[in-house]
PDB file of C-alpha atoms in Angstrom:
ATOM      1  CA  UNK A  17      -7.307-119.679-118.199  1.00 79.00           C
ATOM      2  CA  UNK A  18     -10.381-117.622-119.683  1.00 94.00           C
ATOM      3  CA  UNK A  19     -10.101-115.305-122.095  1.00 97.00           C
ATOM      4  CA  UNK A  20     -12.153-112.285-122.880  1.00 98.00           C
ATOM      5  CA  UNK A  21     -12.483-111.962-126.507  1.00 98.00           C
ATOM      6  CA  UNK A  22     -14.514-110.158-129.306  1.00 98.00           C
ATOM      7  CA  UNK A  23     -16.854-112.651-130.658  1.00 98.00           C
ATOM      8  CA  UNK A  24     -15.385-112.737-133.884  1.00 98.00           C
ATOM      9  CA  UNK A  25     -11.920-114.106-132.400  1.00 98.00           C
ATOM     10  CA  UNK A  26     -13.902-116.025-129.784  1.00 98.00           C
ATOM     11  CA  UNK A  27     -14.676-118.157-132.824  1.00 98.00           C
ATOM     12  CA  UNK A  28     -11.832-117.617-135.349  1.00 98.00           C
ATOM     13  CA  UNK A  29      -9.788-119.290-132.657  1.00 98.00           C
ATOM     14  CA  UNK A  30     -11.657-122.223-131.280  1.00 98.00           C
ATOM     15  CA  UNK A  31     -13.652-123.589-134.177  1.00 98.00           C
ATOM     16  CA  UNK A  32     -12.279-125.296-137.455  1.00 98.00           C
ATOM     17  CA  UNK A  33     -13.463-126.763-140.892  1.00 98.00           C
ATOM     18  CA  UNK A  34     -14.398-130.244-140.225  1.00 98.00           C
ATOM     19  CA  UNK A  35     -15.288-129.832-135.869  1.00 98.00           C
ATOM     20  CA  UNK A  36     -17.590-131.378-134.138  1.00 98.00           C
ATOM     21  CA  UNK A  37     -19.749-128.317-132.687  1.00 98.00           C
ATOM     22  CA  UNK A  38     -22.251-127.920-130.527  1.00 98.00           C
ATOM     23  CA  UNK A  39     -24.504-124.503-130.298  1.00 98.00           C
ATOM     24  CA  UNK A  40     -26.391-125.830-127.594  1.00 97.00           C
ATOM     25  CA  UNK A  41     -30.112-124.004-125.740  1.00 95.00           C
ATOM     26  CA  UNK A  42     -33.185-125.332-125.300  1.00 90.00           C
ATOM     27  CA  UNK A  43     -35.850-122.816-126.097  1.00 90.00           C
ATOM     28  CA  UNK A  44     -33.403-120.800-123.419  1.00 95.00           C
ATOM     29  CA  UNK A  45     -30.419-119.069-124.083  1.00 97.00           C
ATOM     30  CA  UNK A  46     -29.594-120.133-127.437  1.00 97.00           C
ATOM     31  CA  UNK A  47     -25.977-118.526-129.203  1.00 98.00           C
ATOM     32  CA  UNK A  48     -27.811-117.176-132.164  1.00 98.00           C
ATOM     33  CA  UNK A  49     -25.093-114.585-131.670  1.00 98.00           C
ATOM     34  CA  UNK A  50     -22.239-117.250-131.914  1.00 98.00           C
ATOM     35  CA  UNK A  51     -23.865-119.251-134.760  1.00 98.00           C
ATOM     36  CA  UNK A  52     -24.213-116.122-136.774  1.00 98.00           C
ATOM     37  CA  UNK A  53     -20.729-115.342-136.503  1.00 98.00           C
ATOM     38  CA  UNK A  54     -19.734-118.856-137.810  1.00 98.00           C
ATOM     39  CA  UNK A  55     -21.602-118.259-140.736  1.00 98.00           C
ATOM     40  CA  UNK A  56     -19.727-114.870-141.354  1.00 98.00           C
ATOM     41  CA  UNK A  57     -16.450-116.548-140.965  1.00 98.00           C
ATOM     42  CA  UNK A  58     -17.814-119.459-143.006  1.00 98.00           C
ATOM     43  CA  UNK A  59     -16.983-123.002-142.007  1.00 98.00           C
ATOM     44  CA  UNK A  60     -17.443-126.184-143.812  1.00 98.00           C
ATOM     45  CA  UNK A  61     -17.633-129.433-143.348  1.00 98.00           C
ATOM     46  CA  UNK A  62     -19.153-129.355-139.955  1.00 98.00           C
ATOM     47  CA  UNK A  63     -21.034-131.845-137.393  1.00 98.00           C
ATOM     48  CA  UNK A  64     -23.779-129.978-135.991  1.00 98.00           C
ATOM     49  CA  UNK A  65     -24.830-131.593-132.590  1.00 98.00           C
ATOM     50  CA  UNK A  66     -27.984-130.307-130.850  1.00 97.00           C
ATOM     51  CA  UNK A  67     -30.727-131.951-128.661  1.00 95.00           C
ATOM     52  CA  UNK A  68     -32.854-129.743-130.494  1.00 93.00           C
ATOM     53  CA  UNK A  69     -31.758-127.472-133.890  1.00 95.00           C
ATOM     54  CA  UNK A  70     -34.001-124.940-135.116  1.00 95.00           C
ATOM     55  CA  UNK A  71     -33.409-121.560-136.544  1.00 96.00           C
ATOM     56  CA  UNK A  72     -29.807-120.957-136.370  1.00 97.00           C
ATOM     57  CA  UNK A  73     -28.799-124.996-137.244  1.00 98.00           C
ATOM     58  CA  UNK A  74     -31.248-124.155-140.436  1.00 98.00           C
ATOM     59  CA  UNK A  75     -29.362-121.114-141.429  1.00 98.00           C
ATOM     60  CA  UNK A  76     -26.081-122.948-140.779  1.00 98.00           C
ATOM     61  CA  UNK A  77     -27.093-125.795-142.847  1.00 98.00           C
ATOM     62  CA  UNK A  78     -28.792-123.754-145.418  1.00 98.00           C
ATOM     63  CA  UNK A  79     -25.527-122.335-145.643  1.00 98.00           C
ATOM     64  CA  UNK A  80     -24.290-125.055-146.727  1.00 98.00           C
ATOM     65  CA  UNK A  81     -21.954-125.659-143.575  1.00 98.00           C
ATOM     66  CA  UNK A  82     -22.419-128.899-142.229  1.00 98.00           C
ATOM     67  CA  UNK A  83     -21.691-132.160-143.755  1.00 98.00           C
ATOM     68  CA  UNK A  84     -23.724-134.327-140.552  1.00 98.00           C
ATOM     69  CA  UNK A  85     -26.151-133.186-137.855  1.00 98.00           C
ATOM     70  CA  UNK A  86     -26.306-135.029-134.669  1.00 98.00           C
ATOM     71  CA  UNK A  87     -29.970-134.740-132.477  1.00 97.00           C
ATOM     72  CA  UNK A  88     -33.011-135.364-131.198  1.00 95.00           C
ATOM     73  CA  UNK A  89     -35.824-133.277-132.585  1.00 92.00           C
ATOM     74  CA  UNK A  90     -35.611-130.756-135.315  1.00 95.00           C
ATOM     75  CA  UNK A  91     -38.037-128.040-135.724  1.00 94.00           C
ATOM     76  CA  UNK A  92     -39.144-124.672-135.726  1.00 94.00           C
ATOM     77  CA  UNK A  93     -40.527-124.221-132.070  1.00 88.00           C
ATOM     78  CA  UNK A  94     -44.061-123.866-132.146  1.00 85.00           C
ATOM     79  CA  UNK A  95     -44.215-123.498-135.855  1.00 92.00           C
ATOM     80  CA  UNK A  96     -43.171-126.691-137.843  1.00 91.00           C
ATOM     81  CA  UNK A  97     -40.635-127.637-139.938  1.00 91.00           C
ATOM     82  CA  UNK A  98     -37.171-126.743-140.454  1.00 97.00           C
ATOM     83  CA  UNK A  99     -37.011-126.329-144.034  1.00 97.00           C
ATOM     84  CA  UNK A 100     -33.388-125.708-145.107  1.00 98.00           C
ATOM     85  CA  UNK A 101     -32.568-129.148-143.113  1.00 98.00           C
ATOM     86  CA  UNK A 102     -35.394-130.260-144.990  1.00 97.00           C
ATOM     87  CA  UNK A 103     -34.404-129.173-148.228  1.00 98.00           C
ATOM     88  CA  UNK A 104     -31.103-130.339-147.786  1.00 98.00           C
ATOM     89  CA  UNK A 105     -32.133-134.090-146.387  1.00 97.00           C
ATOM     90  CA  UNK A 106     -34.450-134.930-148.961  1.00 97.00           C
ATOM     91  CA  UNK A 107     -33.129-132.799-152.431  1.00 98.00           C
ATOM     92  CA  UNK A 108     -29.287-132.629-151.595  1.00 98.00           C
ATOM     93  CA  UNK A 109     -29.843-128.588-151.422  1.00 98.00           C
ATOM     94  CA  UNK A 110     -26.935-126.596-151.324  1.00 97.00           C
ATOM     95  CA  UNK A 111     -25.442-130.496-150.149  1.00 96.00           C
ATOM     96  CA  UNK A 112     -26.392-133.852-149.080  1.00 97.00           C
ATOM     97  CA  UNK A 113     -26.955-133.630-144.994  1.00 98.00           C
ATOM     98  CA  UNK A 114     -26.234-136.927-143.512  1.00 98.00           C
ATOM     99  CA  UNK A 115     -28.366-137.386-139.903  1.00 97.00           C
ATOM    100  CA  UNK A 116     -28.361-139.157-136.887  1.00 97.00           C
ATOM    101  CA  UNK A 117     -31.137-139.249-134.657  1.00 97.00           C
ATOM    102  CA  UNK A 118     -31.647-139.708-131.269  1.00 97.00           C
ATOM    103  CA  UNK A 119     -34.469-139.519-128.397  1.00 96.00           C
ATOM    104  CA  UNK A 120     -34.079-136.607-125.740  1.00 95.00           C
ATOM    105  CA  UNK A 121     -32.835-139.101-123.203  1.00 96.00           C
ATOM    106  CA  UNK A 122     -30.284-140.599-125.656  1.00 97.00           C
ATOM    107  CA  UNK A 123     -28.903-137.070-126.237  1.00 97.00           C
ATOM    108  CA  UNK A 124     -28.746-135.952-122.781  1.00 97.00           C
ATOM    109  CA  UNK A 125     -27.224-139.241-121.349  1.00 98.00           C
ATOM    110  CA  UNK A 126     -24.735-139.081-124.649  1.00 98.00           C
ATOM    111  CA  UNK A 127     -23.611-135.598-122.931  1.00 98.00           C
ATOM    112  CA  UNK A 128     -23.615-136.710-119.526  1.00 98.00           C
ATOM    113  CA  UNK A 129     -21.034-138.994-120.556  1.00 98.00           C
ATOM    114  CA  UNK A 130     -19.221-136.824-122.465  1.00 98.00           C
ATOM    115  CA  UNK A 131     -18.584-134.860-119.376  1.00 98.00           C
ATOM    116  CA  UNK A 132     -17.628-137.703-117.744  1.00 98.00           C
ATOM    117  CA  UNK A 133     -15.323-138.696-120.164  1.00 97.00           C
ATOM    118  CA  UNK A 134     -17.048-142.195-120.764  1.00 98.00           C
ATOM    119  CA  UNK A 135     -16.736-143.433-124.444  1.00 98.00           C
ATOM    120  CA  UNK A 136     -20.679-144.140-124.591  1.00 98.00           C
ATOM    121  CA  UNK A 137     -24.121-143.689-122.196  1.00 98.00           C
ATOM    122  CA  UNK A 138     -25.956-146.121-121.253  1.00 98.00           C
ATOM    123  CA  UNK A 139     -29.368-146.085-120.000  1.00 97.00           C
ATOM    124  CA  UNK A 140     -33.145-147.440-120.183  1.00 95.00           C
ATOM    125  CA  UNK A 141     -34.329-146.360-123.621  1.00 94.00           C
ATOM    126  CA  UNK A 142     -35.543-147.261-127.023  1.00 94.00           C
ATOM    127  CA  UNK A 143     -37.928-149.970-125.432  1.00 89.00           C
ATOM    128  CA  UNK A 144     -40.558-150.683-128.223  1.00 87.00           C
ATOM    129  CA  UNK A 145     -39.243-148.198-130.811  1.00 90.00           C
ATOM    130  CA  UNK A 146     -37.438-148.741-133.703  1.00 92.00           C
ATOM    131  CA  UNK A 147     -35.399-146.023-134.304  1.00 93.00           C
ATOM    132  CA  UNK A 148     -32.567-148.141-134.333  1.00 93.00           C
ATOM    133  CA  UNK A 149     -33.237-150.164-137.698  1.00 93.00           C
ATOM    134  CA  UNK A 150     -32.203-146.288-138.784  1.00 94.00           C
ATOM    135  CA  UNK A 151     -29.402-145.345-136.504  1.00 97.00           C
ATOM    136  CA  UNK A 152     -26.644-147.819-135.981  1.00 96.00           C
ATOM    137  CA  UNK A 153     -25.070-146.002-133.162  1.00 97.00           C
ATOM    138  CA  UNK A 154     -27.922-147.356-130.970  1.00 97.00           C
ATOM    139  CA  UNK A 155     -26.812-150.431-129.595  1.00 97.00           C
ATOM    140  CA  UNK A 156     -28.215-152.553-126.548  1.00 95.00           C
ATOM    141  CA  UNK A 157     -25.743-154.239-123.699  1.00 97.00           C
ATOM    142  CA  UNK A 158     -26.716-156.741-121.178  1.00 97.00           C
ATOM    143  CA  UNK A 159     -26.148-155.690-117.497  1.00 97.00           C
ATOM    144  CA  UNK A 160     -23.600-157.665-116.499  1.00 96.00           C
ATOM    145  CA  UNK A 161     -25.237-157.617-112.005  1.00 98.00           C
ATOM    146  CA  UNK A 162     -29.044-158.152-113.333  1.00 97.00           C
ATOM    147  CA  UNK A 163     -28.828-159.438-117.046  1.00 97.00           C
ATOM    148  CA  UNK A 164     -31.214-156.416-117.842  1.00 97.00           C
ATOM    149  CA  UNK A 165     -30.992-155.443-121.299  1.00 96.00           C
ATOM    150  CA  UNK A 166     -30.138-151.587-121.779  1.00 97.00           C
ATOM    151  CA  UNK A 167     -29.100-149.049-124.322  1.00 97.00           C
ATOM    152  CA  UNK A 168     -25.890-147.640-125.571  1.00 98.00           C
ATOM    153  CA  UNK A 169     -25.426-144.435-127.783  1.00 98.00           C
ATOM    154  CA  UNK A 170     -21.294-143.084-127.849  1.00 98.00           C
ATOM    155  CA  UNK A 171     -20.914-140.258-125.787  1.00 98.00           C
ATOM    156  CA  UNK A 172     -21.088-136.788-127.311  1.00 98.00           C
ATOM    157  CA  UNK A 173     -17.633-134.519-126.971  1.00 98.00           C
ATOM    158  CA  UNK A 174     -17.824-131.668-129.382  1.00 98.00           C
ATOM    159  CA  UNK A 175     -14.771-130.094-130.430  1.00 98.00           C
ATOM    160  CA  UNK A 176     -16.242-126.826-129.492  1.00 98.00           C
ATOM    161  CA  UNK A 177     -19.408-126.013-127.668  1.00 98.00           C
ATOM    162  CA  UNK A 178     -20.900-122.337-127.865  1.00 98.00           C
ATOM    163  CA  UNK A 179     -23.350-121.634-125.249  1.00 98.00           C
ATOM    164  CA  UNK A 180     -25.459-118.333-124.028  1.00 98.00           C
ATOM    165  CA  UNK A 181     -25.473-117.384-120.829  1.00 97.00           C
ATOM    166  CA  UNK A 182     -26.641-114.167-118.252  1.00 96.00           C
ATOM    167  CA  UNK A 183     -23.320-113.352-116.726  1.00 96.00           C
ATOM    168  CA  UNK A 184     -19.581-113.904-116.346  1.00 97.00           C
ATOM    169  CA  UNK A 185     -17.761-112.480-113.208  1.00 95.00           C
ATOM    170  CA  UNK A 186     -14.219-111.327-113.759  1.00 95.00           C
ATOM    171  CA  UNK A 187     -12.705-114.277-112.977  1.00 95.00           C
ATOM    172  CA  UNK A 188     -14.214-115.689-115.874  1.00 96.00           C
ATOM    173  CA  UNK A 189     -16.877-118.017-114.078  1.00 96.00           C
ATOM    174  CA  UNK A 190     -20.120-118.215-115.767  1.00 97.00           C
ATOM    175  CA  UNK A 191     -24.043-117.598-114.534  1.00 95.00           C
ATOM    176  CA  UNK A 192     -26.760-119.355-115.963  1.00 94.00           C
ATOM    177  CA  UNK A 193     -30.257-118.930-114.605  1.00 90.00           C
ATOM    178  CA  UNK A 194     -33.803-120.258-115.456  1.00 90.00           C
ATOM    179  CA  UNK A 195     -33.945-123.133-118.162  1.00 89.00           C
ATOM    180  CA  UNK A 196     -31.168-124.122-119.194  1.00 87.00           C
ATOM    181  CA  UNK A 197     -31.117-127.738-121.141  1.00 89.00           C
ATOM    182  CA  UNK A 198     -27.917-129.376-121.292  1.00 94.00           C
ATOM    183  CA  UNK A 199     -25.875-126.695-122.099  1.00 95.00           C
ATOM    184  CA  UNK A 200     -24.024-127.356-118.653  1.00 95.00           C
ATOM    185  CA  UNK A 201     -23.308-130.466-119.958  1.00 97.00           C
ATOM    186  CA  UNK A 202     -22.424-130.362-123.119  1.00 98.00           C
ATOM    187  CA  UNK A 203     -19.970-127.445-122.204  1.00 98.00           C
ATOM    188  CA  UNK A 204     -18.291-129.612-119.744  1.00 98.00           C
ATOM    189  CA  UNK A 205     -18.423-132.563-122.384  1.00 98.00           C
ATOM    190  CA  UNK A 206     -16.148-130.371-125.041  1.00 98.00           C
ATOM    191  CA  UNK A 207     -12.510-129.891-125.805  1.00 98.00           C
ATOM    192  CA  UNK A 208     -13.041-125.865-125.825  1.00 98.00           C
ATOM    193  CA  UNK A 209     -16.047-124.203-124.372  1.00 98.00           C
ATOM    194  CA  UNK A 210     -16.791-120.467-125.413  1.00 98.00           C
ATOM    195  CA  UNK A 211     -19.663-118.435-123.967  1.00 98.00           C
ATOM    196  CA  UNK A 212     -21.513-115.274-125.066  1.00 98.00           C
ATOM    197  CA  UNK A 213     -23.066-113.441-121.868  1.00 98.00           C
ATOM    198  CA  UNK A 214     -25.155-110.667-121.480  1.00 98.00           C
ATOM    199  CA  UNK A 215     -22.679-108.537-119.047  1.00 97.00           C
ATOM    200  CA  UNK A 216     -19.665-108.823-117.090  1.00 97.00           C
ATOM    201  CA  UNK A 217     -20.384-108.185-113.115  1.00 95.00           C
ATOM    202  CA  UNK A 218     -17.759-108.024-110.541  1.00 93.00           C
ATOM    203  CA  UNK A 219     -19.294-110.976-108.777  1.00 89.00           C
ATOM    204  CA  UNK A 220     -22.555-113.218-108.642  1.00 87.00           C
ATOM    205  CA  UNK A 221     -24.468-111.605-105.449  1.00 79.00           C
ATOM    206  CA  UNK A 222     -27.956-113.824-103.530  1.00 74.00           C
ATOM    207  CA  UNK A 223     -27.100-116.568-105.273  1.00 75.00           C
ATOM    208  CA  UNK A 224     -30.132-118.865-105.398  1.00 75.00           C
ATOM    209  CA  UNK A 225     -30.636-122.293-106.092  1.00 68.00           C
ATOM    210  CA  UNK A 226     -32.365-121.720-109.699  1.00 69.00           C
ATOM    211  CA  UNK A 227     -29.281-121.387-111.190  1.00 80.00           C
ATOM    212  CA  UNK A 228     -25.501-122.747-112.856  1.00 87.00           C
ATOM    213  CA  UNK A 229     -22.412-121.529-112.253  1.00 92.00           C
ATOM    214  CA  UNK A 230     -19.399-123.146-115.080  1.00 96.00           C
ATOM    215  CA  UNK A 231     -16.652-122.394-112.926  1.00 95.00           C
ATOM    216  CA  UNK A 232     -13.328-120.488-115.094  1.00 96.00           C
ATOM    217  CA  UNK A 233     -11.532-123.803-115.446  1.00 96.00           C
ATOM    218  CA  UNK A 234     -14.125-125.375-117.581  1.00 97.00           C
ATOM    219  CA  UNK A 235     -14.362-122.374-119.824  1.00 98.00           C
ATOM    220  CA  UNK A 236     -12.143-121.198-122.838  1.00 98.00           C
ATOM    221  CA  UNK A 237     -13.389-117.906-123.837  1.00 98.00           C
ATOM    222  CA  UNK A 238     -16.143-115.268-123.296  1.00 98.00           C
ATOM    223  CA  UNK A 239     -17.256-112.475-125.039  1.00 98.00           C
ATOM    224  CA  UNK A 240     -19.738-109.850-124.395  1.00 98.00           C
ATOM    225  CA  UNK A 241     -22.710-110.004-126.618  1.00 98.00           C
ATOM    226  CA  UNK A 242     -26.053-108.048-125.383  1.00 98.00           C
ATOM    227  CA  UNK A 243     -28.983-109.826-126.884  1.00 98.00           C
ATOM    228  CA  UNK A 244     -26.714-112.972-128.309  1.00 98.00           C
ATOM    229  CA  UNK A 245     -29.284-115.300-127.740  1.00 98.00           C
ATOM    230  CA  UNK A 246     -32.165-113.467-129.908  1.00 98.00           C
ATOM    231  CA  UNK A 247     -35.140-114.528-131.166  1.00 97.00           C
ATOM    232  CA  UNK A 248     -35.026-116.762-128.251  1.00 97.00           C
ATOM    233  CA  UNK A 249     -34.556-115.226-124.288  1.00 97.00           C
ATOM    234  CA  UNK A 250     -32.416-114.945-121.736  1.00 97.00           C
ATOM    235  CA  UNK A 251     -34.426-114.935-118.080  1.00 94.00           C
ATOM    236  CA  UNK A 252     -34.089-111.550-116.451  1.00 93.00           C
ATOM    237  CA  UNK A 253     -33.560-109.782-119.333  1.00 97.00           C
ATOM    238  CA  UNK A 254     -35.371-110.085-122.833  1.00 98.00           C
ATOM    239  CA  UNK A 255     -38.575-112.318-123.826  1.00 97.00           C
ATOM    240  CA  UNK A 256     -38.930-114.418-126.383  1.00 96.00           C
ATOM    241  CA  UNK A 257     -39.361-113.095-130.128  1.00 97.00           C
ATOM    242  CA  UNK A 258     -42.533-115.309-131.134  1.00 96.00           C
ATOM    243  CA  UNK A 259     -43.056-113.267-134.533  1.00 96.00           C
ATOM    244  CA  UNK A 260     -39.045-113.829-135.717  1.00 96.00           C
ATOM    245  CA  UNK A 261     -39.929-118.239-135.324  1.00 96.00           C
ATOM    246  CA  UNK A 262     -43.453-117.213-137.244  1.00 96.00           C
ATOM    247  CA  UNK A 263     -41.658-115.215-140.155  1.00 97.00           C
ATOM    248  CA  UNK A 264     -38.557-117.253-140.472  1.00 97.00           C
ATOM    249  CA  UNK A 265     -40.979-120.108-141.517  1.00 96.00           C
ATOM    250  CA  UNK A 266     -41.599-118.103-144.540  1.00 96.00           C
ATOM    251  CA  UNK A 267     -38.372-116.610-145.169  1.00 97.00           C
ATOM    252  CA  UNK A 268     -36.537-120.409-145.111  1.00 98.00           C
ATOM    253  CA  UNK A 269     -39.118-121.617-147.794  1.00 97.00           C
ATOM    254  CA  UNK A 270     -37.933-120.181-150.856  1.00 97.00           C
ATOM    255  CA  UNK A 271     -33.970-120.876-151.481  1.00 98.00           C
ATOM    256  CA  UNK A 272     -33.567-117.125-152.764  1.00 98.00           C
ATOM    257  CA  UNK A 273     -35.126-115.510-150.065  1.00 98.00           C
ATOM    258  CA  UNK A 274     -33.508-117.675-147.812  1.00 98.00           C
ATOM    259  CA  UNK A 275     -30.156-115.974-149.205  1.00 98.00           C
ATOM    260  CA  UNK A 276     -31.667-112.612-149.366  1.00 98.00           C
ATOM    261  CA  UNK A 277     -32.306-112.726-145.714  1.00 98.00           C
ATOM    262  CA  UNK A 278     -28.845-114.458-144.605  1.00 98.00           C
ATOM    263  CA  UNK A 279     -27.032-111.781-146.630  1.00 98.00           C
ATOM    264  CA  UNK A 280     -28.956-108.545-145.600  1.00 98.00           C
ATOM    265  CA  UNK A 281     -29.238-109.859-141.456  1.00 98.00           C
ATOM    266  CA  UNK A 282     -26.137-111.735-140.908  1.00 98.00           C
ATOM    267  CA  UNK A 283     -23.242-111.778-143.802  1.00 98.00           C
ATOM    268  CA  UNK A 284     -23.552-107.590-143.908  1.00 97.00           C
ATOM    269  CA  UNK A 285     -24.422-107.349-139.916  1.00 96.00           C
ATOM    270  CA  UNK A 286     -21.922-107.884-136.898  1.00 95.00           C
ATOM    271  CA  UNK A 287     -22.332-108.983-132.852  1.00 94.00           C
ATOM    272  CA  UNK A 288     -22.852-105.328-132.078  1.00 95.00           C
ATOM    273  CA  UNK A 289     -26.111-105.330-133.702  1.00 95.00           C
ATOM    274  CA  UNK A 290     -27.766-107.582-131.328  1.00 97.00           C
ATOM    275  CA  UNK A 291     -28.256-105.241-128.511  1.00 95.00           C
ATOM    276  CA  UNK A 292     -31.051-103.274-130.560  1.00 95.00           C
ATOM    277  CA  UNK A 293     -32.562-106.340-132.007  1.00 95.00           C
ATOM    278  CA  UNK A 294     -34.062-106.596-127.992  1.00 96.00           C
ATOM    279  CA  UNK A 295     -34.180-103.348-127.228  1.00 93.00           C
ATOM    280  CA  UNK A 296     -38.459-103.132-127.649  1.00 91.00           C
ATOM    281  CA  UNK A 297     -38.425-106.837-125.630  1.00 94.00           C
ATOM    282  CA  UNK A 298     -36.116-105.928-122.685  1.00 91.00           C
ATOM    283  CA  UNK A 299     -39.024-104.014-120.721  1.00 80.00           C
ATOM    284  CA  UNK A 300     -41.534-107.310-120.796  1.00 74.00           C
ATOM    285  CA  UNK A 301     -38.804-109.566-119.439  1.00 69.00           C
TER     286      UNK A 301
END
């Protein structure tokens, strides 16, 4: 059964030291809202799995939270690099990072799967590359009909997945509309599945065919968190923050500012303050 909780207990009660997490968006709808309230609550020892981290993986591994990230690219949108993960991959900064990588198709199979409750994913990949001299979890297996060679990566199924999404009805079923990534999948894929939404509605009216619904089942808890998914967007009702991705590749390039930042606009700030962080995008949505 669905809960409705405050963010805060959203994520006291379904993640733990030492989980396998996903905070999955792509571009879309990503729970910057959720992530930052991990980092208040400050857990360790985490596996961070994302097709693609940027901003709020690099603040959660600056942070010195995860022991492993799990993906497929890793970058500031449109900018560059992600320099915490950096920092931490290369100089052991605040702790070693260990990585796995993966190609898009790898990761999104590796959910599929994980929905499906399959231990692995395989699929046509990796053909002339050599990413797995790096990654041991990419295997091949021979088709056992046609004898064609294919790949095998182990299915992803987070402990936890935190997703972003436009509405929840009160019955606790979920909207998603516009892009939307994996994040149907890789909710479906976990033990627990919480989601931060923009509003509550009575019920989802001219449905259209642009769009997701997670029914209640396959959802834990929801809270309500206006503008959770800032600097990225959520379709319908904010746009994108471009100049937050520009400045954040300053901010995460000097350690102490880095901790200036995290203290002064997340540690000291709550869920609440969200809402006016979009306030001057909402009208070019």
């Amino acid at each position: 059964m669905t809960k409705f909780l405050p963010l805060s207990k959203a994520v006291a009660d379904n993640l733990n030291n030492g989980d396998t997490v996903a905070f999955e968006g792509f571009t879309h709808l990503i729970p910057t809202a959720a992530a930052h309230e991990a980092i208040r609550q400050g857990f360790k020892d985490l596996t961070l799995v994302r097709m693609t981290p940027d901003l709020v993986y690099d603040q959660m591994i600056g942070m010195g939270m995860a022991r492993k990230a799990i993906f497929s690219y890793a970058g500031n949108p449109g900018v560059g690099l992600l320099r915490r993960l950096r920092d931490a991959v290369e100089n052991g900064f605040p702790h070693a990072l260990e990585i796995e990588e993966h190609s898009h198709a790898a990761m999104a199979n590796a959910y599929e799967a994980g929905a499906a409750g399959l231990p692995c994913a395989i699929f046509r990949g990796y053909r002339g590359a050599e990413l797995a001299k790096v990654n041991p979890n990419i295997k091949s297996v021979t088709c056992p009909f046609t004898g064609e060679v294919l790949a095998a990566v182990p299915s992803v199924r987070p402990d936890v997945t935190f997703i972003h999404a436009q509405k929840a009805n009160k019955r606790g079923d979920v909207l998603v509309e516009g892009i939307i990534g994996i994040q149907k999948e890789a909710a479906l894929a976990a033990k627990r599945a919480v989601v931060t939404v923009e509003e509550v509605v009575d019920d989802f009216d001219d449905l259209h065919p642009n769009l997701t619904v997670l029914p209640n089942w396959s959802v834990t808890a929801i809270s309500v968190v206006p503008g959770g998914a800032h600097p990225s967007y959520a379709h319908g009702y904010y746009i994108r923050d471009n100049a937050s991705y520009l400045e954040w590749d300053e901010i995460a390039a000097d350690r102490d500012r880095f901790r200036e930042w995290m203290q002064k606009n997340v540690l000291e700030k709550t869920a609440d303050d969200f809402a006016a962080r979009v306030e001057h995008l909402r009208n070019a949505a």
